[in-house]
Short mmCIF file of C-alpha atoms in Angstrom, two decimals:
data_model
loop_
_atom_site.label_atom_id
_atom_site.label_comp_id
_atom_site.label_asym_id
_atom_site.label_seq_id
_atom_site.Cartn_x
_atom_site.Cartn_y
_atom_site.Cartn_z
CA UNK O 723 44.14 -199.01 96.45
CA UNK O 724 41.69 -201.32 98.14
CA UNK O 725 42.09 -205.04 97.43
CA UNK O 726 39.58 -205.35 94.61
CA UNK O 727 40.00 -207.83 91.80
CA UNK O 728 37.80 -208.51 88.82
CA UNK O 729 37.66 -211.61 86.69
CA UNK O 730 37.94 -212.16 83.88
CA UNK O 731 39.83 -209.05 82.79
CA UNK O 732 38.95 -209.56 79.14
CA UNK O 733 36.21 -211.63 77.55
CA UNK O 734 34.88 -212.11 74.05
CA UNK O 735 31.58 -213.87 73.73
CA UNK O 736 28.76 -214.36 71.25
CA UNK O 737 25.30 -212.87 71.26
CA UNK O 738 22.84 -214.91 73.26
CA UNK O 739 25.33 -216.56 75.60
CA UNK O 740 25.24 -216.05 79.37
CA UNK O 741 28.18 -214.24 80.95
CA UNK O 742 29.15 -213.82 84.60
CA UNK O 743 31.65 -211.28 85.83
CA UNK O 744 33.11 -211.55 89.30
CA UNK O 745 34.21 -208.87 91.71
CA UNK O 746 36.19 -209.91 94.78
CA UNK O 747 37.25 -207.64 97.63
CA UNK O 748 39.43 -208.26 100.66
CA UNK O 749 38.54 -205.05 102.52
CA UNK O 750 35.27 -206.15 104.11
CA UNK O 751 33.50 -203.13 102.62
CA UNK O 752 29.74 -203.15 103.04
CA UNK O 753 28.75 -201.50 99.75
CA UNK O 754 29.54 -202.85 96.30
CA UNK O 755 28.63 -201.48 92.88
CA UNK O 756 28.73 -202.50 89.25
CA UNK O 757 29.19 -199.81 86.59
CA UNK O 758 29.59 -199.84 82.86
CA UNK O 759 31.72 -197.29 81.06
CA UNK O 760 31.04 -196.26 77.49
CA UNK O 761 32.44 -193.33 75.50
CA UNK O 762 30.41 -190.18 76.07
CA UNK O 763 28.43 -191.68 78.94
CA UNK O 764 30.86 -191.70 81.81
CA UNK O 765 30.14 -194.36 84.39
CA UNK O 766 26.60 -195.66 84.70
CA UNK O 767 25.41 -197.67 87.65
CA UNK O 768 24.01 -201.11 86.80
CA UNK O 769 23.29 -202.63 90.21
CA UNK O 770 24.55 -202.16 93.73
CA UNK O 771 24.59 -204.00 97.03
CA UNK O 772 24.33 -202.61 100.54
CA UNK O 773 24.93 -205.94 102.28
CA UNK O 774 24.92 -209.68 101.80
CA UNK O 775 21.83 -210.64 99.78
CA UNK O 776 20.76 -206.99 99.70
CA UNK O 777 20.85 -205.60 96.18
CA UNK O 778 19.03 -203.00 94.15
CA UNK O 779 18.87 -201.67 90.62
CA UNK O 780 20.81 -198.79 89.18
CA UNK O 781 20.00 -196.64 86.16
CA UNK O 782 20.87 -199.23 83.46
CA UNK O 783 19.85 -202.55 85.03
CA UNK O 784 17.86 -204.06 82.14
CA UNK O 785 19.49 -207.29 80.92
CA UNK O 786 21.64 -207.65 84.04
CA UNK O 787 21.25 -209.46 87.34
CA UNK O 788 23.48 -209.61 90.40
CA UNK O 789 24.07 -211.75 93.43
CA UNK O 790 25.96 -211.28 96.65
CA UNK O 791 26.09 -214.39 98.83
CA UNK O 792 29.26 -213.34 100.68
CA UNK O 793 30.59 -209.95 101.74
CA UNK O 794 33.63 -210.31 99.52
CA UNK O 795 31.99 -211.37 96.26
CA UNK O 796 29.59 -209.52 93.95
CA UNK O 797 28.62 -211.24 90.72
CA UNK O 798 27.19 -209.58 87.63
CA UNK O 799 25.34 -211.82 85.16
CA UNK O 800 24.27 -211.07 81.63
CA UNK O 801 21.58 -213.67 81.09
CA UNK O 802 21.74 -213.45 77.29
CA UNK O 803 24.47 -211.12 76.09
CA UNK O 804 23.73 -208.59 73.35
CA UNK O 805 26.08 -206.41 71.30
CA UNK O 806 24.81 -203.33 73.18
CA UNK O 807 26.40 -204.81 76.32
CA UNK O 808 29.87 -204.54 74.84
CA UNK O 809 31.55 -202.25 77.34
CA UNK O 810 34.10 -201.91 80.09
CA UNK O 811 32.68 -203.02 83.42
CA UNK O 812 33.96 -201.67 86.71
CA UNK O 813 33.25 -202.93 90.18
CA UNK O 814 33.55 -200.56 93.11
CA UNK O 815 33.30 -200.83 96.88
CA UNK O 816 32.85 -198.41 99.75
CA UNK O 817 32.87 -198.58 103.52
CA UNK O 818 30.07 -196.11 104.02
CA UNK O 819 28.36 -193.96 101.44
CA UNK O 820 31.51 -192.06 100.61
CA UNK O 821 34.74 -192.83 98.78
CA UNK O 822 34.36 -195.57 96.20
CA UNK O 823 37.32 -197.80 95.36
CA UNK O 824 37.34 -199.21 91.87
CA UNK O 825 38.61 -202.49 90.55
CA UNK O 826 40.77 -202.74 87.41
CA UNK O 827 37.82 -203.34 85.07
CA UNK O 828 36.67 -206.07 82.69
CA UNK O 829 36.58 -205.45 78.98
CA UNK O 830 33.66 -207.39 77.49
CA UNK O 831 33.08 -207.77 73.77
CA UNK O 832 29.85 -209.33 72.52
CA UNK O 833 30.01 -210.38 68.87
CA UNK K 384 15.75 -188.63 85.66
CA UNK K 385 18.50 -187.24 87.82
CA UNK K 386 21.44 -186.05 85.77
CA UNK K 387 24.89 -184.67 86.28
CA UNK K 388 26.24 -182.78 83.31
CA UNK K 389 29.95 -182.14 82.93
CA UNK K 390 31.70 -179.79 80.52
CA UNK K 391 33.79 -179.62 78.48
CA UNK K 392 34.01 -183.18 77.19
CA UNK K 393 37.60 -182.67 75.98
CA UNK K 394 40.28 -180.10 76.67
CA UNK K 395 43.70 -179.78 75.09
CA UNK K 396 46.12 -177.43 76.81
CA UNK K 397 49.77 -176.50 76.59
CA UNK K 398 51.80 -177.55 79.59
CA UNK K 399 51.73 -174.72 82.10
CA UNK K 400 48.26 -173.49 81.16
CA UNK K 401 45.34 -173.70 83.55
CA UNK K 402 42.39 -176.07 83.19
CA UNK K 403 38.86 -176.07 84.57
CA UNK K 404 36.03 -178.59 84.34
CA UNK K 405 32.48 -177.86 85.45
CA UNK K 406 29.77 -180.08 86.81
CA UNK K 407 26.04 -179.29 87.08
CA UNK K 408 23.31 -181.36 88.65
CA UNK K 409 19.59 -181.22 87.97
CA UNK K 410 18.92 -181.87 91.67
CA UNK K 411 20.44 -180.94 95.00
CA UNK K 412 23.35 -183.12 96.02
CA UNK K 413 24.27 -184.27 99.51
CA UNK K 414 27.90 -184.34 98.45
CA UNK K 415 30.04 -184.37 95.34
CA UNK K 416 33.12 -186.42 94.66
CA UNK K 417 35.84 -186.11 92.05
CA UNK K 418 37.70 -188.99 90.44
CA UNK K 419 40.60 -189.19 88.01
CA UNK K 420 41.06 -191.97 85.48
CA UNK K 421 44.38 -192.33 83.70
CA UNK K 422 44.30 -193.76 80.17
CA UNK K 423 43.73 -197.51 80.42
CA UNK K 424 43.20 -197.31 84.16
CA UNK K 425 40.38 -197.24 86.64
CA UNK K 426 38.82 -194.23 88.40
CA UNK K 427 40.68 -193.10 91.50
CA UNK K 428 39.10 -190.96 94.21
CA UNK K 429 40.46 -187.44 94.53
CA UNK K 430 38.22 -185.60 96.97
CA UNK K 431 34.76 -185.23 98.47
CA UNK K 432 32.95 -181.94 99.09
CA UNK K 433 30.03 -181.87 101.48
CA UNK K 434 29.29 -178.32 102.60
CA UNK K 435 27.59 -175.58 100.63
CA UNK K 436 30.22 -173.20 99.21
CA UNK K 437 33.08 -175.48 100.23
CA UNK K 438 36.50 -174.98 98.66
CA UNK K 439 39.30 -177.50 99.00
CA UNK K 440 42.81 -177.51 97.60
CA UNK K 441 45.22 -180.29 96.80
CA UNK K 442 48.51 -178.78 95.62
CA UNK K 443 47.65 -177.36 92.15
CA UNK K 444 44.05 -178.64 92.22
CA UNK K 445 41.20 -176.50 93.58
CA UNK K 446 37.73 -177.96 94.07
CA UNK K 447 34.58 -175.94 94.70
CA UNK K 448 31.03 -176.90 95.66
CA UNK K 449 28.32 -174.38 94.83
CA UNK K 450 26.16 -172.57 97.34
CA UNK K 451 23.05 -174.39 96.16
CA UNK K 452 24.88 -177.75 96.18
CA UNK K 453 24.01 -178.31 92.54
CA UNK K 454 27.28 -177.45 90.85
CA UNK K 455 30.97 -177.97 91.30
CA UNK K 456 34.25 -177.24 89.57
CA UNK K 457 37.80 -178.53 89.45
CA UNK K 458 40.57 -176.12 88.53
CA UNK K 459 44.14 -177.17 87.84
CA UNK K 460 46.79 -174.46 87.92
CA UNK K 461 49.82 -174.75 85.64
CA UNK K 462 49.05 -178.16 84.16
CA UNK K 463 51.73 -180.82 83.88
CA UNK K 464 51.89 -183.90 81.66
CA UNK K 465 51.12 -186.00 84.73
CA UNK K 466 47.66 -184.36 84.85
CA UNK K 467 46.61 -186.18 81.67
CA UNK K 468 43.48 -188.28 82.13
CA UNK K 469 39.73 -188.10 82.45
CA UNK K 470 38.24 -186.25 85.40
CA UNK K 471 34.81 -187.27 86.63
CA UNK K 472 32.51 -185.58 89.06
CA UNK K 473 30.02 -187.80 90.87
CA UNK K 474 27.12 -186.59 92.94
CA UNK K 475 25.27 -188.34 95.70
CA UNK K 476 21.65 -187.29 95.53
CA UNK K 477 19.86 -186.28 98.71
CA UNK K 478 18.02 -189.50 99.41
CA UNK K 479 16.64 -191.00 102.60
CA UNK K 480 17.70 -194.50 101.61
CA UNK K 481 21.37 -193.60 102.11
CA UNK K 482 22.59 -196.13 99.60
CA UNK K 483 25.68 -194.27 98.50
CA UNK K 484 24.56 -194.28 94.90
CA UNK K 485 26.56 -191.85 92.82
CA UNK K 486 25.54 -190.23 89.56
CA UNK K 487 28.61 -189.66 87.43
CA UNK K 488 29.14 -186.87 84.96
CA UNK K 489 30.31 -187.81 81.48
CA UNK K 490 33.87 -186.82 82.32
CA UNK K 491 36.35 -184.30 80.91
CA UNK K 492 39.36 -185.72 79.13
CA UNK K 493 42.45 -183.57 79.55
CA UNK K 494 45.35 -183.71 77.12
CA UNK K 495 48.50 -181.77 77.94
CA UNK K 496 51.05 -180.89 75.26
CA UNK K 497 54.61 -180.74 76.58
#
């Protein structure tokens, strides 16, 4: 597997608090993605990046923002967490627009 | 919006039986990829199909891409307990922006009884 780490791996937070999840890669891959995984929905794209400071929205971007100031780091921020954002979050990277390599995931619970 | 539908959602089989999952897109795809996720794990890439009508095999797994590039299937022959997991198809929509965005199906969870 590609060198992709996510932090934290587990987080419990309260409604209304800001949360930032970090994805770090050591492979120098150009593309990075944030997905959420919920039962019955598969993986849904939140935001993606096609280069440093180049990001765009996915299909479920409301309530989320991202930043990519370095090739290796892609941050996902929930400005004001809601219970509907309780989910497992996966980061992924790719060299070109082909194989995506996934990180281990972050389990987020919003109470 | 663009959708990729995958069926069935769950499948329970006896070890040794065959298994098939199907994927259908509402739009033409430039390619389709398949991923496997073990329980508690993360998705892992299995294969990518690019050409219309393409068929690829990996040991007991056979992957097909439809002629119209809107559907795909994964067939496992003689399932084993190691095949347990959720199988996802993911399509890249024909798009001039070439962003690599994938649309994932909902996944098929396979349980294998020894």
